[in-house]
Amino acid sequence: MDHQNLRQEPRQESRQELWIDRTRCDGHRLCAELLPEWIALDDWGYPIIAPGAVPDHLLDHARRAVAACPVLALKLNPI
């Protein structure tokens, strides 16, 4: 058996983007506290999400922000 063929390639994260359901969002601001590098707040405290794929080094933080949203308004979508 050739063990070299059994080596796994380094795992690459799939490209994902943050999406917000604006009809659910109540402006709790928790997402911006957990992911300030990617989510800003408007003048009324509602999130403004940076466009495009979330960088790999921020994906864990993005997942925490999604999980912590009290009204389930955030979602990570594959792109």
C-alpha positions as MATLAB code, in Angstrom:
seq = 'MDHQNLRQEPRQESRQELWIDRTRCDGHRLCAELLPEWIALDDWGYPIIAPGAVPDHLLDHARRAVAACPVLALKLNPI';
ca = [
       0.000    0.000    0.000;
       1.355    3.428   -0.958;
       1.095    5.649    2.139;
       2.011    8.774    0.228;
      -1.351    8.674   -1.511;
      -3.113    8.622    1.863;
      -1.782   12.007    2.891;
      -4.506   14.561    3.109;
      -4.172   17.934    1.533;
      -4.305   20.837    3.973;
      -7.916   21.700    4.680;
      -9.040   24.909    3.069;
     -12.018   26.765    4.431;
     -14.808   27.233    1.943;
     -15.410   30.823    0.984;
     -18.326   32.223    2.941;
     -20.039   35.556    3.272;
     -22.129   36.986    6.065;
     -25.749   37.671    5.279;
     -28.268   39.507    7.419;
     -32.036   39.209    7.456;
     -32.923   42.850    7.994;
     -36.544   41.981    8.811;
     -35.352   40.019   11.864;
     -32.530   42.267   13.062;
     -33.429   44.341   16.111;
     -30.091   46.121   16.380;
     -28.780   44.329   19.479;
     -25.212   45.188   18.304;
     -23.759   41.907   19.552;
     -22.505   40.919   16.093;
     -20.466   44.120   15.769;
     -18.944   43.548   19.196;
     -17.902   40.008   18.262;
     -16.702   40.826   14.735;
     -15.741   44.515   14.580;
     -13.264   43.836   11.764;
     -16.158   42.919    9.442;
     -19.308   44.514   10.884;
     -19.811   48.231   11.488;
     -22.912   49.918   12.898;
     -25.014   52.608   11.283;
     -26.283   55.666   13.156;
     -29.221   53.667   14.574;
     -27.119   50.711   15.742;
     -27.932   48.332   12.887;
     -25.122   46.291   11.311;
     -23.366   47.182    8.086;
     -21.589   44.088    6.821;
     -18.504   44.324    4.642;
     -19.112   42.862    1.177;
     -17.480   39.686   -0.067;
     -16.019   36.581    1.486;
     -15.084   36.632    5.148;
     -11.298   36.128    5.405;
     -10.242   32.713    6.714;
      -8.691   34.199    9.843;
     -12.065   35.743   10.802;
     -14.320   32.758   10.073;
     -14.342   31.476   13.659;
     -15.335   34.936   14.887;
     -18.018   35.131   12.202;
     -19.416   31.768   13.316;
     -19.557   33.033   16.916;
     -21.399   36.166   15.807;
     -23.929   34.063   13.882;
     -24.456   31.742   16.859;
     -24.784   34.631   19.306;
     -27.420   36.601   17.392;
     -30.462   36.617   19.708;
     -32.943   36.885   16.818;
     -31.081   34.587   14.377;
     -30.711   37.382   11.823;
     -27.148   36.476   10.769;
     -26.149   33.626    8.508;
     -22.958   32.428    6.821;
     -23.554   31.476    3.197;
     -21.104   29.647    0.943;
     -20.087   31.597   -2.143;
];
